Structures are given as C-alpha cells and as structure tokens.
Short mmCIF file of C-alpha atoms and ligand atoms in Angstrom, two decimals:
data_model
loop_
_atom_site.label_atom_id
_atom_site.label_comp_id
_atom_site.label_asym_id
_atom_site.label_seq_id
_atom_site.Cartn_x
_atom_site.Cartn_y
_atom_site.Cartn_z
CA MET A 975 -2.08 31.10 8.42
CA THR A 976 -0.51 27.48 7.84
CA PHE A 977 1.95 27.09 5.01
CA LEU A 978 2.20 23.40 4.25
CA GLU A 979 5.37 21.79 2.91
CA ASN A 980 6.42 19.09 0.71
CA TYR A 981 8.57 16.11 2.42
CA ILE A 982 10.85 14.93 0.15
CA ALA A 983 14.45 13.00 1.46
CA GLY A 984 13.10 13.45 4.66
CA GLU A 985 12.88 17.00 4.84
CA LEU A 986 9.88 19.38 4.63
CA LEU A 987 10.38 21.68 1.77
CA PRO A 988 8.64 24.51 -0.21
CA PRO A 989 7.58 23.93 -3.74
CA VAL A 990 10.39 25.13 -6.24
CA SER A 991 8.06 27.50 -8.00
CA LYS A 992 7.40 29.24 -4.08
CA ALA A 993 3.71 29.07 -5.48
CA TYR A 994 0.86 28.18 -2.87
CA LEU A 995 -2.70 27.30 -3.18
CA GLY A 996 -5.38 28.11 -0.60
CA ASN A 997 -7.05 25.48 1.72
CA VAL A 998 -10.45 25.86 2.91
CA ASN A 999 -12.04 24.75 5.92
CA PRO A 1000 -15.30 23.44 4.51
CA SER A 1001 -17.27 23.85 7.59
CA THR A 1002 -16.82 27.91 7.57
CA GLY A 1003 -15.79 28.45 4.03
CA ILE A 1004 -13.08 30.43 5.35
CA GLU A 1005 -9.10 29.56 3.95
CA TYR A 1006 -7.10 28.86 6.69
CA SER A 1007 -4.01 27.40 5.36
CA LYS A 1008 -1.67 27.35 2.18
CA ILE A 1009 -0.64 24.39 0.34
CA PRO A 1010 2.41 23.96 -2.17
CA ASP A 1011 1.38 24.32 -5.67
CA SER A 1012 3.99 22.19 -6.76
CA ASP A 1013 4.73 20.84 -10.07
CA LYS A 1014 6.70 18.26 -11.89
CA GLU A 1015 9.90 19.69 -10.88
CA ASP A 1016 9.07 18.91 -7.13
CA VAL A 1017 8.27 15.54 -8.60
CA GLU A 1018 11.36 15.35 -10.04
CA LYS A 1019 13.30 15.50 -6.86
CA ALA A 1020 10.83 12.97 -4.99
CA VAL A 1021 11.67 10.77 -7.58
CA GLN A 1022 15.48 10.87 -7.14
CA SER A 1023 15.27 10.72 -3.48
CA ALA A 1024 13.05 7.88 -3.70
CA LYS A 1025 15.61 6.10 -5.84
CA ALA A 1026 18.44 7.16 -3.65
CA ALA A 1027 16.95 5.42 -0.92
CA PHE A 1028 15.67 2.52 -2.65
CA PRO A 1029 18.63 -0.03 -2.71
CA SER A 1030 18.86 0.12 1.30
CA TRP A 1031 15.38 0.18 2.37
CA SER A 1032 14.09 -2.79 -0.36
CA LYS A 1033 17.46 -4.67 1.14
CA MET A 1034 16.41 -4.22 4.82
CA PRO A 1035 15.48 -7.13 6.63
CA LYS A 1036 11.47 -7.07 6.70
CA GLU A 1037 11.55 -7.49 10.66
CA LYS A 1038 13.45 -3.90 10.77
CA ARG A 1039 11.02 -2.66 7.78
CA SER A 1040 8.31 -3.81 10.21
CA ARG A 1041 9.75 -2.26 13.48
CA VAL A 1042 9.48 1.31 11.70
CA LEU A 1043 6.03 0.75 10.62
CA ILE A 1044 4.83 -0.22 13.87
CA LYS A 1045 6.23 2.77 15.61
CA LEU A 1046 4.75 4.73 13.20
CA ALA A 1047 1.07 3.21 13.96
CA ASP A 1048 2.08 3.72 17.45
CA LEU A 1049 2.37 7.30 16.78
CA ILE A 1050 -1.01 7.98 14.69
CA GLU A 1051 -2.49 6.69 17.89
CA GLU A 1052 -0.39 9.05 19.98
CA ASN A 1053 -1.27 11.77 18.19
CA LEU A 1054 -5.35 10.45 17.42
CA GLU A 1055 -6.57 13.87 19.30
CA GLU A 1056 -4.68 16.38 16.86
CA LEU A 1057 -4.92 14.26 13.85
CA ALA A 1058 -8.89 13.98 14.08
CA ALA A 1059 -9.30 17.42 14.64
CA ALA A 1060 -7.12 18.12 11.64
CA GLU A 1061 -9.29 15.91 9.52
CA ALA A 1062 -12.68 17.33 10.73
CA LYS A 1063 -11.65 20.68 10.08
CA ASP A 1064 -10.12 19.91 6.49
CA ASN A 1065 -12.68 17.84 5.44
CA GLY A 1066 -15.60 18.88 7.20
CA LYS A 1067 -16.82 15.75 8.57
CA PRO A 1068 -17.86 15.09 12.22
CA LEU A 1069 -14.92 15.05 14.78
CA LYS A 1070 -16.51 11.86 16.35
CA LEU A 1071 -16.19 10.05 13.00
CA ALA A 1072 -12.62 10.76 12.33
CA THR A 1073 -11.87 10.12 15.78
CA ARG A 1074 -13.70 6.85 15.99
CA VAL A 1075 -12.84 5.76 11.77
CA ASP A 1076 -10.78 7.57 10.17
CA ILE A 1077 -7.75 8.09 12.13
CA PRO A 1078 -7.62 4.51 13.83
CA ARG A 1079 -8.15 3.04 10.57
CA ALA A 1080 -5.15 4.85 9.49
CA SER A 1081 -3.12 3.36 12.33
CA ALA A 1082 -4.57 -0.03 11.44
CA ASN A 1083 -3.39 -0.10 7.92
CA ILE A 1084 -0.24 0.77 8.84
CA ARG A 1085 0.11 -1.95 11.81
CA PHE A 1086 -1.89 -4.22 9.33
CA TYR A 1087 1.07 -4.42 6.94
CA ALA A 1088 4.07 -4.00 8.96
CA THR A 1089 2.73 -7.51 10.00
CA ALA A 1090 1.20 -8.92 7.05
CA ILE A 1091 4.90 -8.49 5.40
CA MET A 1092 5.99 -10.75 7.87
CA HIS A 1093 3.67 -13.48 6.94
CA TYR A 1094 4.12 -12.91 3.39
CA ALA A 1095 5.50 -16.15 1.41
CA SER A 1096 5.83 -16.96 -2.07
CA GLU A 1097 4.51 -20.23 -3.83
CA SER A 1098 7.06 -23.25 -4.96
CA HIS A 1099 5.76 -25.88 -7.78
CA ALA A 1100 7.42 -28.84 -7.69
CA MET A 1101 7.80 -30.92 -11.29
CA GLU A 1102 7.72 -34.34 -9.61
CA ASP A 1103 11.71 -35.42 -9.78
CA ALA A 1104 12.41 -33.26 -13.17
CA ALA A 1105 12.79 -29.64 -11.67
CA ILE A 1106 11.17 -27.27 -9.09
CA ASN A 1107 9.96 -23.77 -9.24
CA TYR A 1108 9.85 -21.02 -6.84
CA THR A 1109 8.59 -17.47 -7.09
CA LEU A 1110 10.76 -14.73 -5.46
CA ARG A 1111 8.95 -11.59 -4.93
CA LYS A 1112 10.68 -8.48 -5.31
CA PRO A 1113 9.60 -4.79 -4.72
CA ILE A 1114 9.42 -2.34 -7.94
CA GLY A 1115 11.15 0.23 -7.09
CA VAL A 1116 9.66 3.77 -6.93
CA VAL A 1117 5.74 3.66 -6.78
CA GLY A 1118 3.05 6.34 -7.14
CA CYS A 1119 0.48 6.75 -4.73
CA ILE A 1120 -2.69 9.09 -5.51
CA SER A 1121 -5.31 9.31 -3.04
CA PRO A 1122 -9.00 11.34 -2.77
CA TRP A 1123 -10.54 13.63 -0.19
CA ASN A 1124 -13.28 11.79 1.13
CA LEU A 1125 -10.95 9.62 3.75
CA PRO A 1126 -7.78 11.66 3.62
CA LEU A 1127 -5.56 9.53 6.17
CA TYR A 1128 -7.11 6.47 5.95
CA LEU A 1129 -6.86 6.09 2.07
CA PHE A 1130 -3.55 7.75 1.82
CA THR A 1131 -1.93 5.14 4.35
CA TRP A 1132 -4.34 2.11 2.79
CA LYS A 1133 -1.76 2.82 -0.12
CA ILE A 1134 1.69 3.73 1.09
CA ALA A 1135 1.65 1.00 3.90
CA PRO A 1136 1.83 -2.12 1.81
CA ALA A 1137 4.08 0.05 -0.77
CA ILE A 1138 6.50 0.48 2.10
CA ALA A 1139 6.44 -2.56 3.86
CA ALA A 1140 7.05 -4.48 0.43
CA GLY A 1141 10.15 -2.41 -0.01
CA ASN A 1142 9.26 0.16 -2.47
CA CYS A 1143 9.87 3.71 -2.21
CA VAL A 1144 7.11 6.04 -2.56
CA VAL A 1145 5.83 9.29 -4.22
CA ALA A 1146 2.73 10.29 -2.93
CA LYS A 1147 0.33 12.72 -3.69
CA PRO A 1148 -2.85 13.61 -1.03
CA SER A 1149 -5.84 15.23 -2.42
CA GLU A 1150 -5.31 19.05 -2.63
CA VAL A 1151 -8.73 19.50 -1.36
CA THR A 1152 -7.58 17.67 1.85
CA PRO A 1153 -3.78 18.08 2.48
CA MET A 1154 -3.65 18.62 6.20
CA THR A 1155 -3.30 15.07 7.90
CA ALA A 1156 -0.77 13.54 5.41
CA TYR A 1157 1.16 16.96 5.79
CA LEU A 1158 1.15 16.18 9.88
CA PHE A 1159 1.76 12.32 8.81
CA THR A 1160 5.26 13.41 7.28
CA LYS A 1161 6.36 14.86 10.76
CA LEU A 1162 5.35 11.36 12.41
CA CYS A 1163 7.31 9.58 9.77
CA LYS A 1164 10.40 11.32 10.81
CA GLN A 1165 10.10 10.68 14.51
CA ALA A 1166 9.01 6.96 13.67
CA GLY A 1167 12.87 6.85 12.29
CA LEU A 1168 11.42 6.08 8.59
CA PRO A 1169 14.65 6.52 6.50
CA ASP A 1170 14.90 9.71 4.52
CA GLY A 1171 13.40 9.14 0.88
CA VAL A 1172 11.46 6.12 1.61
CA LEU A 1173 8.23 8.49 1.59
CA ASN A 1174 8.23 11.53 -0.54
CA VAL A 1175 4.88 13.49 -0.19
CA VAL A 1176 4.40 15.90 -2.95
CA HIS A 1177 1.20 18.30 -2.48
CA GLY A 1178 -0.54 20.18 -5.32
CA LEU A 1179 -3.13 19.80 -8.09
CA GLY A 1180 -4.28 16.30 -9.86
CA PRO A 1181 -3.35 17.83 -13.38
CA LYS A 1182 0.25 19.24 -12.38
CA VAL A 1183 1.33 16.97 -9.48
CA GLY A 1184 -0.64 14.04 -10.31
CA ALA A 1185 0.05 14.00 -14.04
CA ALA A 1186 3.63 14.05 -13.15
CA ILE A 1187 3.63 11.30 -11.18
CA THR A 1188 1.78 9.19 -13.81
CA GLU A 1189 3.75 10.30 -16.71
CA HIS A 1190 6.94 9.94 -14.75
CA PRO A 1191 9.34 7.20 -16.77
CA GLU A 1192 11.00 6.01 -13.52
CA ILE A 1193 7.63 5.47 -11.43
CA LYS A 1194 6.99 1.67 -12.38
CA ALA A 1195 3.59 1.39 -10.40
CA ILE A 1196 0.96 3.68 -9.85
CA SER A 1197 -1.71 2.91 -7.03
CA PHE A 1198 -4.99 5.26 -7.63
CA THR A 1199 -7.82 6.08 -5.62
CA GLY A 1200 -10.37 8.55 -6.90
CA GLY A 1201 -12.81 9.32 -9.67
CA THR A 1202 -13.18 7.11 -12.61
CA ILE A 1203 -12.44 9.96 -15.11
CA THR A 1204 -9.23 10.60 -13.39
CA GLY A 1205 -8.67 6.84 -13.54
CA GLU A 1206 -9.31 6.74 -17.21
CA THR A 1207 -6.57 9.38 -17.58
CA ILE A 1208 -4.25 7.67 -15.56
CA ALA A 1209 -4.87 4.32 -17.37
CA ARG A 1210 -4.34 5.99 -20.94
CA ILE A 1211 -1.01 7.33 -20.01
CA SER A 1212 0.24 4.34 -18.23
CA ALA A 1213 -0.71 1.62 -20.58
CA PRO A 1214 1.89 2.36 -23.12
CA MET A 1215 4.71 2.91 -20.70
CA PHE A 1216 3.68 -0.55 -19.30
CA LYS A 1217 3.14 0.39 -15.74
CA LYS A 1218 1.32 -1.61 -13.23
CA ILE A 1219 -1.90 0.10 -12.06
CA SER A 1220 -4.42 -0.30 -9.22
CA LEU A 1221 -7.43 1.78 -9.95
CA GLU A 1222 -10.04 2.13 -6.99
CA LEU A 1223 -12.69 3.98 -8.37
CA GLY A 1224 -16.33 5.69 -8.43
CA GLY A 1225 -19.37 3.87 -7.58
CA LYS A 1226 -23.39 3.75 -7.58
CA ASN A 1227 -23.93 1.10 -5.22
CA PRO A 1228 -27.23 -0.66 -4.68
CA ASN A 1229 -28.88 -1.71 -1.21
CA ILE A 1230 -31.29 -3.93 -1.84
CA ILE A 1231 -33.92 -4.80 0.69
CA PHE A 1232 -35.98 -7.64 0.83
CA ALA A 1233 -39.37 -8.17 2.51
CA ASP A 1234 -37.92 -10.92 4.95
CA CYS A 1235 -35.38 -8.81 6.58
CA ASP A 1236 -34.76 -7.51 9.97
CA PHE A 1237 -36.57 -4.63 9.12
CA GLU A 1238 -35.31 -2.18 12.21
CA LYS A 1239 -31.91 -3.21 11.33
CA ALA A 1240 -32.05 -2.67 7.67
CA VAL A 1241 -33.67 0.91 8.38
CA SER A 1242 -30.93 1.99 10.86
CA THR A 1243 -27.95 0.42 8.89
CA SER A 1244 -29.33 1.86 5.90
CA ILE A 1245 -29.27 5.48 7.24
CA HIS A 1246 -25.36 5.17 7.92
CA SER A 1247 -24.85 3.65 4.60
CA SER A 1248 -26.58 6.22 2.92
CA PHE A 1249 -25.47 9.41 4.95
CA ALA A 1250 -22.34 8.42 6.40
CA ASN A 1251 -19.40 11.01 5.67
CA GLN A 1252 -22.36 13.09 4.27
CA GLY A 1253 -22.72 10.43 1.65
CA GLN A 1254 -18.87 10.56 0.64
CA ILE A 1255 -17.91 7.33 1.01
CA CYS A 1256 -17.34 5.10 -2.10
CA LEU A 1257 -18.83 2.31 -0.37
CA CYS A 1258 -22.48 4.32 0.72
CA GLY A 1259 -25.57 2.61 -1.16
CA SER A 1260 -27.05 5.45 -3.01
CA ARG A 1261 -30.13 3.46 -4.55
CA ILE A 1262 -32.11 1.69 -2.41
CA PHE A 1263 -34.28 -1.02 -4.05
CA ILE A 1264 -37.27 -2.20 -1.54
CA GLU A 1265 -39.44 -5.29 -2.09
CA ARG A 1266 -42.95 -3.65 -2.99
CA SER A 1267 -44.82 -5.45 0.08
CA ILE A 1268 -42.64 -3.45 2.32
CA TYR A 1269 -42.13 -0.20 0.03
CA GLU A 1270 -44.50 2.03 1.81
CA LYS A 1271 -43.60 0.72 5.28
CA PHE A 1272 -39.70 1.37 4.46
CA LYS A 1273 -40.27 4.56 3.18
CA ALA A 1274 -42.11 6.16 5.99
CA ALA A 1275 -39.64 4.68 8.76
CA PHE A 1276 -36.53 5.79 6.93
CA VAL A 1277 -37.90 9.13 5.88
CA SER A 1278 -38.76 9.86 9.61
CA LYS A 1279 -35.32 8.77 10.59
CA VAL A 1280 -33.55 10.72 8.04
CA LYS A 1281 -35.58 13.77 9.26
CA GLU A 1282 -33.92 13.20 12.68
CA LEU A 1283 -30.17 13.52 11.42
CA LYS A 1284 -28.62 16.65 12.67
CA VAL A 1285 -26.34 18.41 10.31
CA GLY A 1286 -24.44 20.88 11.82
CA ASP A 1287 -20.73 22.15 13.10
CA PRO A 1288 -18.40 19.13 12.62
CA PHE A 1289 -16.86 19.72 16.15
CA ASP A 1290 -20.31 19.95 17.79
CA ASP A 1291 -20.67 16.34 19.26
CA ASN A 1292 -24.52 16.15 18.48
CA SER A 1293 -24.06 16.75 14.95
CA ASP A 1294 -24.47 13.29 12.68
CA GLN A 1295 -23.35 15.17 9.51
CA GLY A 1296 -21.20 18.02 8.90
CA ALA A 1297 -20.35 19.83 5.96
CA VAL A 1298 -19.47 18.40 2.55
CA VAL A 1299 -16.23 18.86 1.35
CA SER A 1300 -15.85 21.87 -0.94
CA GLU A 1301 -17.90 24.79 -2.24
CA THR A 1302 -17.48 23.30 -5.84
CA HIS A 1303 -18.45 19.56 -4.41
CA MET A 1304 -21.68 21.31 -3.05
CA ASN A 1305 -22.83 22.83 -6.01
CA LYS A 1306 -22.29 19.79 -8.07
CA VAL A 1307 -24.64 17.71 -5.36
CA LEU A 1308 -27.36 20.13 -5.51
CA ALA A 1309 -27.20 20.33 -9.32
CA CYS A 1310 -27.96 16.41 -9.04
CA ILE A 1311 -30.77 17.14 -7.22
CA GLU A 1312 -32.35 19.58 -9.51
CA THR A 1313 -31.62 17.02 -12.18
CA ALA A 1314 -33.44 14.20 -10.19
CA LYS A 1315 -36.53 16.84 -10.10
CA LYS A 1316 -36.28 17.46 -13.58
CA GLU A 1317 -36.16 13.74 -14.09
CA GLY A 1318 -39.21 13.44 -12.04
CA GLY A 1319 -38.39 12.29 -8.77
CA GLU A 1320 -39.95 13.48 -5.59
CA ILE A 1321 -38.11 15.12 -2.92
CA LEU A 1322 -39.41 12.97 0.07
CA CYS A 1323 -37.08 15.30 2.44
CA GLY A 1324 -34.03 17.56 2.15
CA GLY A 1325 -33.27 18.71 -1.13
CA GLU A 1326 -31.68 22.18 -0.06
CA ARG A 1327 -28.62 23.76 0.83
CA ILE A 1328 -28.68 24.70 4.53
CA VAL A 1329 -27.23 27.99 5.66
CA MET A 1330 -26.03 28.17 9.19
CA GLN A 1331 -25.43 30.89 11.86
CA GLY A 1332 -22.41 32.81 12.83
CA ASN A 1333 -19.17 31.35 11.59
CA LEU A 1334 -20.49 28.74 9.71
CA ALA A 1335 -22.62 30.74 7.73
CA ASN A 1336 -20.49 30.10 4.42
CA GLY A 1337 -20.03 26.72 5.19
CA TYR A 1338 -20.97 23.67 2.77
CA TYR A 1339 -24.13 22.15 4.44
CA ILE A 1340 -26.76 20.14 2.55
CA GLN A 1341 -29.75 18.47 3.88
CA PRO A 1342 -29.88 14.75 3.90
CA THR A 1343 -32.39 13.96 0.53
CA VAL A 1344 -34.21 11.09 -0.08
CA ILE A 1345 -35.91 10.91 -3.29
CA ASP A 1346 -38.35 8.61 -5.08
CA GLY A 1347 -40.35 8.15 -8.15
CA LEU A 1348 -37.67 7.73 -10.65
CA ALA A 1349 -36.74 5.19 -13.19
CA PHE A 1350 -34.08 2.73 -12.43
CA ASN A 1351 -32.27 3.66 -15.74
CA CYS A 1352 -32.53 7.79 -15.51
CA GLN A 1353 -29.06 9.87 -14.83
CA THR A 1354 -29.73 10.26 -11.00
CA ASN A 1355 -29.53 6.55 -10.77
CA GLN A 1356 -26.99 5.97 -13.39
CA GLU A 1357 -24.08 8.58 -12.66
CA GLU A 1358 -22.49 8.92 -8.94
CA ILE A 1359 -23.54 11.94 -7.03
CA PHE A 1360 -21.17 11.23 -4.01
CA GLY A 1361 -23.38 13.15 -1.64
CA PRO A 1362 -26.41 12.91 0.95
CA VAL A 1363 -28.54 11.97 -1.47
CA VAL A 1364 -30.24 8.25 -2.08
CA THR A 1365 -33.02 7.30 -4.12
CA LEU A 1366 -35.86 4.81 -3.33
CA THR A 1367 -37.35 2.25 -5.87
CA PRO A 1368 -39.51 -0.79 -5.60
CA PHE A 1369 -39.19 -3.93 -6.64
CA ASP A 1370 -41.18 -7.23 -7.18
CA SER A 1371 -39.06 -10.21 -7.82
CA GLU A 1372 -35.06 -11.24 -7.71
CA GLU A 1373 -35.04 -11.10 -11.34
CA GLU A 1374 -35.89 -7.36 -11.37
CA VAL A 1375 -33.87 -5.96 -8.63
CA LEU A 1376 -30.57 -7.84 -10.14
CA LYS A 1377 -31.80 -6.18 -13.70
CA TYR A 1378 -31.80 -2.47 -11.41
CA ALA A 1379 -29.05 -3.44 -9.30
CA ASN A 1380 -26.60 -4.48 -12.39
CA SER A 1381 -27.78 -1.58 -14.62
CA THR A 1382 -24.90 0.92 -14.27
CA LYS A 1383 -21.50 1.39 -15.37
CA TYR A 1384 -20.17 0.64 -12.10
CA GLY A 1385 -19.53 -2.46 -9.91
CA LEU A 1386 -17.77 -1.58 -6.66
CA ALA A 1387 -20.13 -2.58 -3.59
CA SER A 1388 -23.72 -3.77 -2.78
CA THR A 1389 -25.70 -4.58 0.21
CA VAL A 1390 -28.44 -6.96 0.49
CA TRP A 1391 -31.02 -7.36 3.09
CA THR A 1392 -32.79 -10.65 3.95
CA SER A 1393 -33.33 -13.70 6.12
CA ASP A 1394 -33.29 -16.11 3.46
CA VAL A 1395 -29.80 -17.87 3.51
CA THR A 1396 -30.20 -19.23 -0.20
CA ARG A 1397 -31.17 -16.24 -1.54
CA ALA A 1398 -28.33 -14.17 0.12
CA HIS A 1399 -25.92 -16.57 -1.86
CA ARG A 1400 -27.76 -16.62 -4.93
CA ILE A 1401 -28.12 -12.73 -4.93
CA ALA A 1402 -24.43 -12.22 -3.93
CA SER A 1403 -23.23 -14.39 -6.77
CA GLU A 1404 -25.10 -12.44 -9.37
CA LEU A 1405 -24.17 -8.75 -8.18
CA GLU A 1406 -22.00 -7.12 -10.34
CA ALA A 1407 -19.73 -5.85 -7.70
CA GLY A 1408 -16.27 -6.29 -6.29
CA ILE A 1409 -18.07 -6.59 -2.61
CA VAL A 1410 -21.17 -7.40 -1.60
CA TRP A 1411 -22.33 -7.15 2.17
CA VAL A 1412 -25.40 -9.44 3.44
CA ASN A 1413 -27.26 -8.14 6.62
CA CYS A 1414 -24.68 -5.59 7.50
CA TRP A 1415 -22.43 -2.58 5.59
CA LEU A 1416 -18.94 -1.50 5.83
CA VAL A 1417 -17.81 -4.41 8.11
CA ARG A 1418 -14.12 -4.62 7.03
CA ASP A 1419 -11.69 -6.94 7.40
CA LEU A 1420 -8.33 -5.91 6.02
CA ARG A 1421 -7.53 -9.36 4.82
CA THR A 1422 -10.44 -9.37 1.91
CA PRO A 1423 -9.57 -8.23 -1.51
CA PHE A 1424 -10.94 -4.68 -1.93
CA GLY A 1425 -12.25 -3.11 -5.01
CA GLY A 1426 -14.54 -2.97 -7.95
CA VAL A 1427 -15.39 -4.15 -11.47
CA LYS A 1428 -16.68 -2.72 -14.49
CA ASN A 1429 -15.88 1.22 -14.38
CA SER A 1430 -15.33 0.93 -10.40
CA GLY A 1431 -11.96 -0.20 -11.09
CA VAL A 1432 -8.85 -2.59 -12.06
CA GLY A 1433 -7.21 -4.51 -9.28
CA ARG A 1434 -7.77 -5.46 -5.38
CA GLU A 1435 -6.31 -3.70 -2.50
CA GLY A 1436 -6.07 -5.19 0.62
CA GLY A 1437 -4.57 -8.32 2.26
CA PHE A 1438 -1.80 -10.12 0.38
CA GLU A 1439 -3.42 -8.48 -2.73
CA ALA A 1440 -1.69 -5.39 -2.01
CA LEU A 1441 1.55 -7.12 -1.53
CA HIS A 1442 1.17 -8.65 -4.63
CA PHE A 1443 0.73 -5.86 -6.90
CA PHE A 1444 3.59 -3.77 -4.84
CA THR A 1445 6.14 -6.77 -5.85
CA GLU A 1446 6.96 -8.56 -9.06
CA PRO A 1447 7.08 -11.89 -9.42
CA LYS A 1448 10.09 -14.12 -10.68
CA ASN A 1449 9.80 -17.50 -11.41
CA VAL A 1450 13.27 -19.68 -10.71
CA CYS A 1451 13.09 -23.10 -12.35
CA ILE A 1452 15.92 -25.28 -10.99
CA ASN A 1453 16.75 -28.50 -12.69
CA LEU A 1454 16.72 -31.63 -10.62
CA LYS A 1455 18.36 -34.12 -12.64
P1 NAD B 843 -10.32 12.78 -8.04
O1 NAD B 843 -10.24 12.07 -9.17
O2 NAD B 843 -10.68 14.41 -8.68
O3 NAD B 843 -9.17 13.09 -7.58
C1 NAD B 843 -8.39 11.81 -6.72
C2 NAD B 843 -6.72 12.51 -6.61
O4 NAD B 843 -6.08 12.39 -8.28
C3 NAD B 843 -6.29 13.65 -6.07
O5 NAD B 843 -5.38 13.68 -5.43
C4 NAD B 843 -6.50 14.49 -7.46
O6 NAD B 843 -5.41 15.35 -7.24
C5 NAD B 843 -5.63 13.40 -8.30
N1 NAD B 843 -5.79 13.91 -9.57
C6 NAD B 843 -6.55 14.61 -10.46
N2 NAD B 843 -6.39 14.74 -11.54
C7 NAD B 843 -5.28 13.79 -11.89
C8 NAD B 843 -4.56 13.64 -13.14
N3 NAD B 843 -4.98 14.18 -14.40
N4 NAD B 843 -3.68 12.64 -13.09
C9 NAD B 843 -3.11 12.33 -11.68
N5 NAD B 843 -4.09 12.46 -10.57
C10 NAD B 843 -5.05 13.32 -10.82
O7 NAD B 843 -11.42 12.28 -7.07
P2 NAD B 843 -12.06 13.03 -5.87
O8 NAD B 843 -13.04 14.13 -6.21
O9 NAD B 843 -10.56 13.13 -4.91
O10 NAD B 843 -12.44 11.52 -4.70
C11 NAD B 843 -14.02 11.05 -5.08
C12 NAD B 843 -13.95 10.04 -6.16
O11 NAD B 843 -12.96 9.09 -5.45
C13 NAD B 843 -15.26 9.71 -6.15
O12 NAD B 843 -15.77 9.15 -7.44
C14 NAD B 843 -15.22 8.41 -5.20
O13 NAD B 843 -16.05 7.34 -5.88
C15 NAD B 843 -13.71 8.03 -5.35
N6 NAD B 843 -13.48 7.01 -4.65
C16 NAD B 843 -13.08 5.69 -4.78
C17 NAD B 843 -13.19 4.61 -4.02
C18 NAD B 843 -12.72 3.20 -3.99
O14 NAD B 843 -12.09 2.67 -3.15
N7 NAD B 843 -13.06 3.04 -5.10
C19 NAD B 843 -12.73 5.22 -2.59
C20 NAD B 843 -12.62 6.77 -2.39
C21 NAD B 843 -13.17 7.23 -3.35
#
C-alpha cells in the first residue's frame, strides 16, 4: 500500500493529523493507496512555505524560471509510461488515452507557459506630448489552484504552469479522487530543480483542504476547475475577501448536426465527443440536436457505432472505454438514466451498469447510453450528467435549435456540423458558449481563450489570458512636460 505525502517547502511530508483516506482503483473497486487527510494546519504550512519562496522566485529572471519549467516538461515526457499508467489506474480511463492525451498535454501545458512567459509584454499608452503610460504586470504572490478528477494531471498543470511562470508561488490541491499523478509530479519538481516552496501540494478533501485554501487571507487568487456548485461556494467565500477568481465549471454542451454536414465525419466525431473518457470531459457534447430530415439516418448510424464501443479493462489496448471514476459517480450517472426513463426517454442502447469478470468484477463500468424522445427542457437535457450518456433530439430550423442549445444554465462548449460557411458563422455567433467548434471537436490551440459563460464559469484560461489572471497590472504615468 503506497502512502502519498504532501509536498511542502520541497519536502514530502505526512499530514499534520497523521490521518489518511483510502484511494480506490475504479477499474477494480479496490483500495490501493492512502492519501493524506490534510486540514487547515497543512494548508497553513504550505502558505508559509509559498510566502517564503515568493521574493526570490518572483525576482528570478524569467529566462531562469522558463528553464526550470522546460526541464519539468522534459521530465514528464521522460516519465510518460509511468505517469500514464498511474493516471489510468487512479482514474479508470484507458491507458491509451492517458498515454496519447493526458500526459503529453500535461507536458505541453508546462512547455507552453515556460515559453509564453518569454513573449509576455505589457502595454504602453502615449498621450501625445503630455504623458506616457505603461503597464507593469507583477505576480500576485501566493495563489491557490484547485483541480478536478476527470483529467487529473492535465488540468492540474494547466493551472500551475501559468501561475509559476508568472512568478507566483502556489498552494495546490488535486482532487482527492485522483491524487496519484500530482503526487508523482511533485517528485519531478524536485528533480527539475524547482526551488523549494514555489509549488506546494496539499492532498485531502474539498470541504477541508479546498475550503482552507479558499478562506486563507494570504492566498490572493484562486484558480478553480470543478463543479458549478463548488464554484459557487468558492465565489461566495472569495468575494468579500476581494480575491481574484477564475472558475471553470460544469457544462451541458450542445452538438448540432445540420443535414448538409459531412455525415460520416459528424457521426464518427460525435462518438468521440460523446463518450471520450467515459463522457467525463467538461467539453463532451451531451445533447445532440439533429436536423429532422436526417434524424433517423443519423440515429441508426450513431447507435450502431455506439454498440461497437468496447468497455473494458483500462489496461487492455482494445478497450475504447474504461471505468467511471468512482462508485458514487457511477451511482449518480445510473440515477440520471433512471430519471431519463421516468421523463419518458427511450433508451436506444446501453442504460445499465456492466459487471465484469475476475478482478474487474467490482469496478465501475457503465454501458455507453443513447436516449431519445425527451423534451429539450426536461431535467435530463438541462442538468450535467458527466458520464457516458447522450440524448438525441430532432429540430426543424436554426431558430429552434438555437433555442434548444441556449436553454440551459450552462455555456461552456458547443459543436456545429454544417457545410454552409455562412450558417456556421451565424450559429457560432448566436450560441451562448465560451467555445464553438465547427466541423471538429476538441481541437485545442493553447493560445486561445478557454472557459465558459453563464454558470459554466468566470474568466478565461489559456494563452496570455492566464498570465493576465496570475498578474496584477499597475499603470505608471510619466509626465512628459
Ligand atoms: P468538484 O467541484 O467536486 O471538485 C473539484 C475540486 O474542488 C476537487 O479538488 C475538490 O476536492 C474541490 N472541492 C470540493 N469542495 C470544495 C470546497 N468546498 N471548497 C474548495 N474546494 C472544494 O468537481 P469534480 O467532481 O472533481 O469534477 C467534475 C466537475 O468538474 C464537472 O462538473 C465538470 O464539468 C467540471 N469540469 C469543468 C472543466 C472546465 O474547464 N470548465 C474541466 C473539467 C471538469
């Protein structure tokens, strides 16, 4: 049994309480490691360590900061196999997905911000011959980064990399459901020569560790990715303390298929956008709207491909899908399927838990599920499920599909399939979402703004947006007369 440790002031430490939580492998349902059940005392130590590291890290030339981060990105690549295996075991996702996407992206995040910081310039505003203004951008100090379980190392590094590159020191909390790769990452930080205290990782529960980070008066900014309800709690606590907050929250993304689309491509990419990572990607399209003239054709082709998806051992190369992340989450998703049935939905395929054989018998597997016959405004089509479940709904006009697409409280991502360029622009402009993909899905350029509108979040990550977030601008006005 591995006992994970917190990473504070460059040291791997047990929690002050000496208490631990069990960490379960979702593909077997068996506990295989223990994580620190930390509390505010550990967070306090982490904040003091970050505070002590801040003066020298923030003043270190950015070339040097960049070099350390590049070394860290290289080390992630060198340890790809170990990290990908750890991610698959901790999260239940297919090893091939962790190898192809999660871990390379974690390295790319760090490399991106290691180089972005070298190109990060500030503005100057000349007032004819009266004065000239320039903007100084300074790191904030100690910042908090709180991340979820669905893309563990990928999203953990997506926050930490810009924070550190900009010269801040970080107190970070990975999800207690998937803590392993963040723990392994701390060892790489040491190896890369990241100065002690620049990154501190405190493991444990959200309402204890996450809350202690949010409430700490010396943590001046919080970057959070997770559920909308947790985001609301963080916003409520942070607002009266005047903290900067960046919130990347839930979604209920529409995937709109027009009759003039490239049919084969729309079907095959929709399989991916519906079920990748067992549907546990905040960007997955969970509501598929199909123009009525191709509804039956799309439904038949889509359902037939879904039935071919192989759910199985994450470590089997033939598995398209692994386990969902936890027993609690599996039960939540299965309950959502029951709600859909009660609402009059017809289960076209899937809808059940899969009980595997042998050592996987207690794992958390769900059949990829497709439902039709539901109203656009029922609970199933309004609330995030975050699992391998999608609904199909026909539409007759652009106006109607925009009404359906924009009807939820969320506004994260959306996908449109059409060969009509003018329509693509028109729909993209009217969709209430932070991200619109046209004739593709999950094509990511790290320079672009990433985030949602409405209850899907506040602020944007990505590119210079994240560097703006992790710095404070100061205008300096010089009199020219
Ligand atoms: P969650 O909100 O339960 O937990 C996220 C993190 O917050 C975890 O580290 C958790 O321990 C911590 N936390 C929980 N309660 C807290 C509290 N009171 N104070 C501070 N921190 C607390 O979310 P989850 O179940 O881990 O992740 C799934 C959710 O994340 C989904 O809603 C999904 O859409 C969303 N998500 C959004 C994005 C995005 O970019 N918008 C990306 C991935 C996931």
